[in-house]
Amino acid sequence: MEPKKNPHLDVKRNSMLYFFMGMTFVLLMAYLALNWKTYYSEDTWDVGSVKVNEDLIEETPFLKLKLPDPPQPKIQSPPKIEIAEDDEKVEETVIEANDVDQDTEISDVESIEVVEDDIPDEIPFILIENAPIFPGCENESTEKEKRECFQEQMLKHIRKNFRYPEVAQEMGLEGRVNVIFTVQKDGSIGDIRLRGPHESLEKEAARIISKLPKLQPGKQRGTPVKVPYSIPITFRLN
C-alpha cells in the first residue's frame, strides 16, 4: 500500500507561489517609489539666501608670537689705569734771591738789520711801478697818463727823425723792424737790439732810437732800475 502525499505539504509547489508573490510586491514598491512626489512647505525653506547664525561661528584665535629681545651690545669697560707711586722723592731746587749776582753784566742785544727784499736790476716797462718819463710828460698827474704820454712822444720822435734808406728804396725793400732798447738807471738809452728784413732797415731804426733824448729813469719802490722797452718801426714805400 503506497502512502499519499498531502498537497499542503508540497514544498516545491509552495515555494514557486511565494516567489511570484514576492516579485509582485517588489515591482509594486518600485513603481510606487518612482512615481512618488515630495512636497515641501514654502514657509519652511528660504531658497534665495542662506542664513547663518553668527553665534555658531567659531572665532579663530590670534597667535601672538613674542620675539626674543635683541642681544645687548657688550660694552667693554675701559682698562683701569693704576698710577704707581714713585718711591723716589724728587728734590725741588729752591732759588733764593740772594743767589743771583747783581753785578753780572748783561750783554746788549746786537741790532738786527732788516734786509729788504732785493729789487731786480731790470724790470720790464709793463711791470715797473714808475715808468720812465719822456721829456714833456712830467706834468701828467697819474701813472697811467705818464705811460700814455711816453708812448705818444715815442711815436712823434720816430716820425720826426724817420728817413727811408736809399738802398732800401732802390731795392724796393719794405717791412717791420722790431726794436728793443733799455732805459738805463741814469735815463740814457742803451742795449739796442734790432730784428728786421734787411740790414739797411735795421741801421735806420737804430739811428732813430739813438737820437732819443735823455729820460727820467724808471723806479721800483723809489729805486732807479733798468727798464727794457720794445716798439716796432714799419718801413713802407709810397
Coordinates of C-alpha atoms in Angstrom, one line a residue:
M1 CA 0.0 0.0 0.0
E2 CA 1.6 3.4 -1.2
P3 CA 1.5 6.4 1.1
K4 CA -0.4 9.5 -0.3
K5 CA 1.2 13.0 -0.4
N6 CA -0.5 15.9 1.3
P7 CA -0.9 18.7 -1.2
H8 CA -0.4 21.2 1.7
L9 CA 2.9 19.7 2.3
D10 CA 4.2 20.1 -1.2
V11 CA 7.2 22.3 -0.6
K12 CA 8.2 22.7 -4.3
R13 CA 4.7 24.0 -5.3
N14 CA 4.5 26.4 -2.3
S15 CA 8.0 27.9 -3.0
M16 CA 7.0 28.9 -6.5
L17 CA 3.9 30.6 -5.2
Y18 CA 5.9 32.5 -2.7
F19 CA 8.4 33.6 -5.3
F20 CA 5.8 35.1 -7.6
M21 CA 4.1 36.8 -4.7
G22 CA 7.4 38.4 -3.6
M23 CA 8.3 39.5 -7.2
T24 CA 4.8 41.2 -7.4
F25 CA 5.4 43.0 -4.2
V26 CA 8.9 44.2 -5.2
L27 CA 7.7 45.5 -8.5
L28 CA 4.8 47.3 -6.9
M29 CA 7.1 49.0 -4.4
A30 CA 9.5 50.0 -7.2
Y31 CA 6.6 51.5 -9.2
L32 CA 5.4 53.5 -6.2
A33 CA 8.9 54.8 -5.4
L34 CA 9.4 56.1 -9.0
N35 CA 6.1 57.9 -9.0
W36 CA 6.3 59.3 -5.5
K37 CA 6.4 63.1 -5.3
T38 CA 7.7 65.0 -2.3
Y39 CA 6.1 68.4 -1.5
Y40 CA 7.8 71.0 0.8
S41 CA 6.1 73.9 2.5
E42 CA 7.2 77.3 1.2
D43 CA 7.2 78.7 4.8
T44 CA 9.8 76.2 5.9
W45 CA 12.7 76.9 3.4
D46 CA 14.2 80.2 2.1
V47 CA 15.8 79.2 -1.2
G48 CA 17.1 82.7 -2.1
S49 CA 19.5 83.1 0.8
V50 CA 21.2 81.1 3.5
K51 CA 21.0 82.5 7.0
V52 CA 24.0 81.8 9.2
N53 CA 23.8 82.1 12.9
E54 CA 26.7 84.2 13.9
D55 CA 26.7 82.7 17.3
L56 CA 27.8 79.4 15.8
I57 CA 30.8 80.9 14.1
E58 CA 33.9 80.0 15.9
E59 CA 36.4 82.8 16.2
T60 CA 39.9 81.9 15.2
P61 CA 42.2 82.8 18.0
F62 CA 45.1 85.2 17.1
L63 CA 48.5 83.8 17.8
K64 CA 50.9 86.3 19.4
L65 CA 54.5 85.5 18.8
K66 CA 56.9 87.0 21.2
L67 CA 60.2 87.6 19.6
P68 CA 63.3 87.3 21.7
D69 CA 64.9 90.5 22.8
P70 CA 67.9 91.6 20.7
P71 CA 71.2 90.8 22.3
Q72 CA 72.5 93.8 24.2
P73 CA 75.9 95.1 22.8
K74 CA 78.7 94.3 25.0
I75 CA 80.2 97.4 26.4
Q76 CA 83.8 96.9 27.2
S77 CA 84.8 98.7 30.3
P78 CA 87.9 100.8 29.8
P79 CA 91.0 99.4 31.3
K80 CA 91.9 100.5 34.7
I81 CA 95.0 102.6 34.9
E82 CA 96.8 102.3 38.1
I83 CA 99.2 105.0 39.0
A84 CA 102.1 103.5 40.7
E85 CA 103.5 105.7 43.4
D86 CA 107.1 106.6 42.9
D87 CA 109.2 105.7 45.8
E88 CA 111.9 108.1 44.8
K89 CA 111.3 111.6 46.0
V90 CA 112.3 114.4 43.7
E91 CA 114.1 117.2 45.4
E92 CA 113.0 120.6 44.4
T93 CA 115.6 123.2 43.8
V94 CA 114.7 126.5 45.5
I95 CA 116.4 129.5 44.1
E96 CA 116.7 132.4 46.5
A97 CA 117.1 136.0 45.6
N98 CA 120.5 136.1 47.2
D99 CA 121.8 133.5 44.8
V100 CA 121.7 136.0 41.9
D101 CA 124.8 138.0 41.3
Q102 CA 123.6 141.6 40.9
D103 CA 127.0 142.5 39.4
T104 CA 126.6 140.2 36.4
E105 CA 126.7 142.2 33.2
I106 CA 124.0 141.5 30.7
S107 CA 125.4 141.9 27.2
D108 CA 123.4 144.2 24.8
V109 CA 121.5 142.5 22.1
E110 CA 123.0 143.3 18.8
S111 CA 120.8 145.3 16.5
I112 CA 119.2 143.2 13.8
E113 CA 119.4 144.6 10.4
V114 CA 116.2 144.2 8.4
V115 CA 117.1 143.1 4.9
E116 CA 114.7 144.5 2.4
D117 CA 113.6 142.4 -0.5
D118 CA 116.1 142.5 -3.3
I119 CA 114.9 144.8 -6.1
P120 CA 115.7 143.4 -9.5
D121 CA 118.2 145.3 -11.5
E122 CA 115.9 145.2 -14.6
I123 CA 112.1 145.3 -14.8
P124 CA 110.0 145.4 -18.0
F125 CA 108.1 148.6 -18.9
I126 CA 104.7 147.0 -18.3
L127 CA 105.7 145.8 -14.8
I128 CA 107.6 148.7 -13.4
E129 CA 105.9 150.7 -10.6
N130 CA 107.1 154.1 -12.0
A131 CA 107.8 154.0 -15.7
P132 CA 110.5 156.2 -17.3
I133 CA 109.3 159.7 -18.1
F134 CA 109.7 161.2 -21.5
P135 CA 110.5 165.0 -21.6
G136 CA 107.3 166.9 -21.6
C137 CA 105.3 164.2 -19.6
E138 CA 106.4 165.4 -16.2
N139 CA 103.2 167.3 -15.5
E140 CA 100.9 164.3 -16.0
S141 CA 99.1 163.6 -12.7
T142 CA 98.7 159.8 -12.8
E143 CA 101.0 156.9 -13.7
K144 CA 98.7 155.8 -16.4
E145 CA 98.7 159.2 -18.0
K146 CA 102.5 159.3 -17.9
R147 CA 102.7 156.0 -19.6
E148 CA 100.3 157.1 -22.4
C149 CA 102.3 160.3 -22.8
F150 CA 105.5 158.3 -23.1
Q151 CA 104.2 156.2 -26.0
E152 CA 102.8 159.3 -27.8
Q153 CA 106.1 161.1 -27.6
M154 CA 107.9 158.0 -28.8
L155 CA 105.8 157.9 -32.0
K156 CA 106.3 161.6 -32.6
H157 CA 110.1 161.2 -32.2
I158 CA 110.1 158.3 -34.8
R159 CA 108.0 160.2 -37.3
K160 CA 110.2 163.3 -36.9
N161 CA 113.5 161.5 -37.4
F162 CA 112.4 158.9 -39.9
R163 CA 114.3 158.7 -43.2
Y164 CA 113.9 155.9 -45.8
P165 CA 117.3 154.4 -46.7
E166 CA 118.2 155.0 -50.4
V167 CA 119.5 151.4 -50.7
A168 CA 116.2 150.1 -49.5
Q169 CA 114.3 152.3 -51.9
E170 CA 116.4 151.2 -54.8
M171 CA 115.9 147.5 -53.9
G172 CA 112.2 148.1 -53.1
L173 CA 112.6 146.8 -49.5
E174 CA 109.7 147.0 -47.1
G175 CA 109.0 145.5 -43.7
R176 CA 108.9 145.9 -40.0
V177 CA 111.9 146.2 -37.7
N178 CA 111.3 145.1 -34.1
V179 CA 113.3 147.3 -31.8
I180 CA 114.2 146.7 -28.1
F181 CA 116.2 149.2 -26.1
T182 CA 116.9 149.8 -22.4
V183 CA 116.4 153.0 -20.4
Q184 CA 119.4 152.9 -18.1
K185 CA 119.4 153.9 -14.4
D186 CA 120.6 157.3 -15.3
G187 CA 117.9 157.8 -18.0
S188 CA 120.3 157.2 -21.0
I189 CA 119.4 154.8 -23.9
G190 CA 121.5 151.7 -24.4
D191 CA 121.5 148.0 -25.3
I192 CA 119.7 148.5 -28.6
R193 CA 118.6 145.2 -30.3
L194 CA 117.0 145.0 -33.7
R195 CA 115.5 142.4 -35.9
G196 CA 114.2 143.2 -39.4
P197 CA 114.1 142.0 -43.0
H198 CA 117.3 143.9 -44.1
E199 CA 120.4 145.4 -42.6
S200 CA 119.7 148.8 -44.1
L201 CA 116.3 149.0 -42.4
E202 CA 117.8 147.9 -39.1
K203 CA 120.5 150.6 -39.2
E204 CA 117.9 153.3 -39.9
A205 CA 115.9 152.1 -36.9
A206 CA 119.0 152.1 -34.7
R207 CA 119.8 155.6 -35.8
I208 CA 116.3 156.8 -34.8
I209 CA 116.4 155.3 -31.4
S210 CA 119.9 156.6 -30.7
K211 CA 118.6 160.2 -31.1
L212 CA 116.1 159.8 -28.2
P213 CA 116.6 162.5 -25.5
K214 CA 117.7 161.6 -22.0
L215 CA 114.7 160.4 -20.0
Q216 CA 113.9 160.2 -16.3
P217 CA 114.7 156.6 -15.2
G218 CA 112.1 154.1 -14.1
K219 CA 111.9 153.4 -10.4
Q220 CA 110.8 150.4 -8.3
R221 CA 109.9 151.4 -4.7
G222 CA 111.8 154.6 -5.3
T223 CA 115.0 152.9 -6.6
P224 CA 116.1 153.6 -10.2
V225 CA 116.3 150.4 -12.3
K226 CA 116.9 149.4 -15.9
V227 CA 113.7 149.3 -18.0
P228 CA 113.6 147.5 -21.3
Y229 CA 111.1 148.9 -23.9
S230 CA 110.1 147.4 -27.3
I231 CA 108.5 149.2 -30.2
P232 CA 108.1 148.2 -33.9
I233 CA 109.1 150.5 -36.8
T234 CA 107.5 149.8 -40.1
F235 CA 109.1 150.8 -43.4
R236 CA 106.7 151.1 -46.4
L237 CA 107.3 152.7 -49.8
N238 CA 104.6 155.0 -51.2

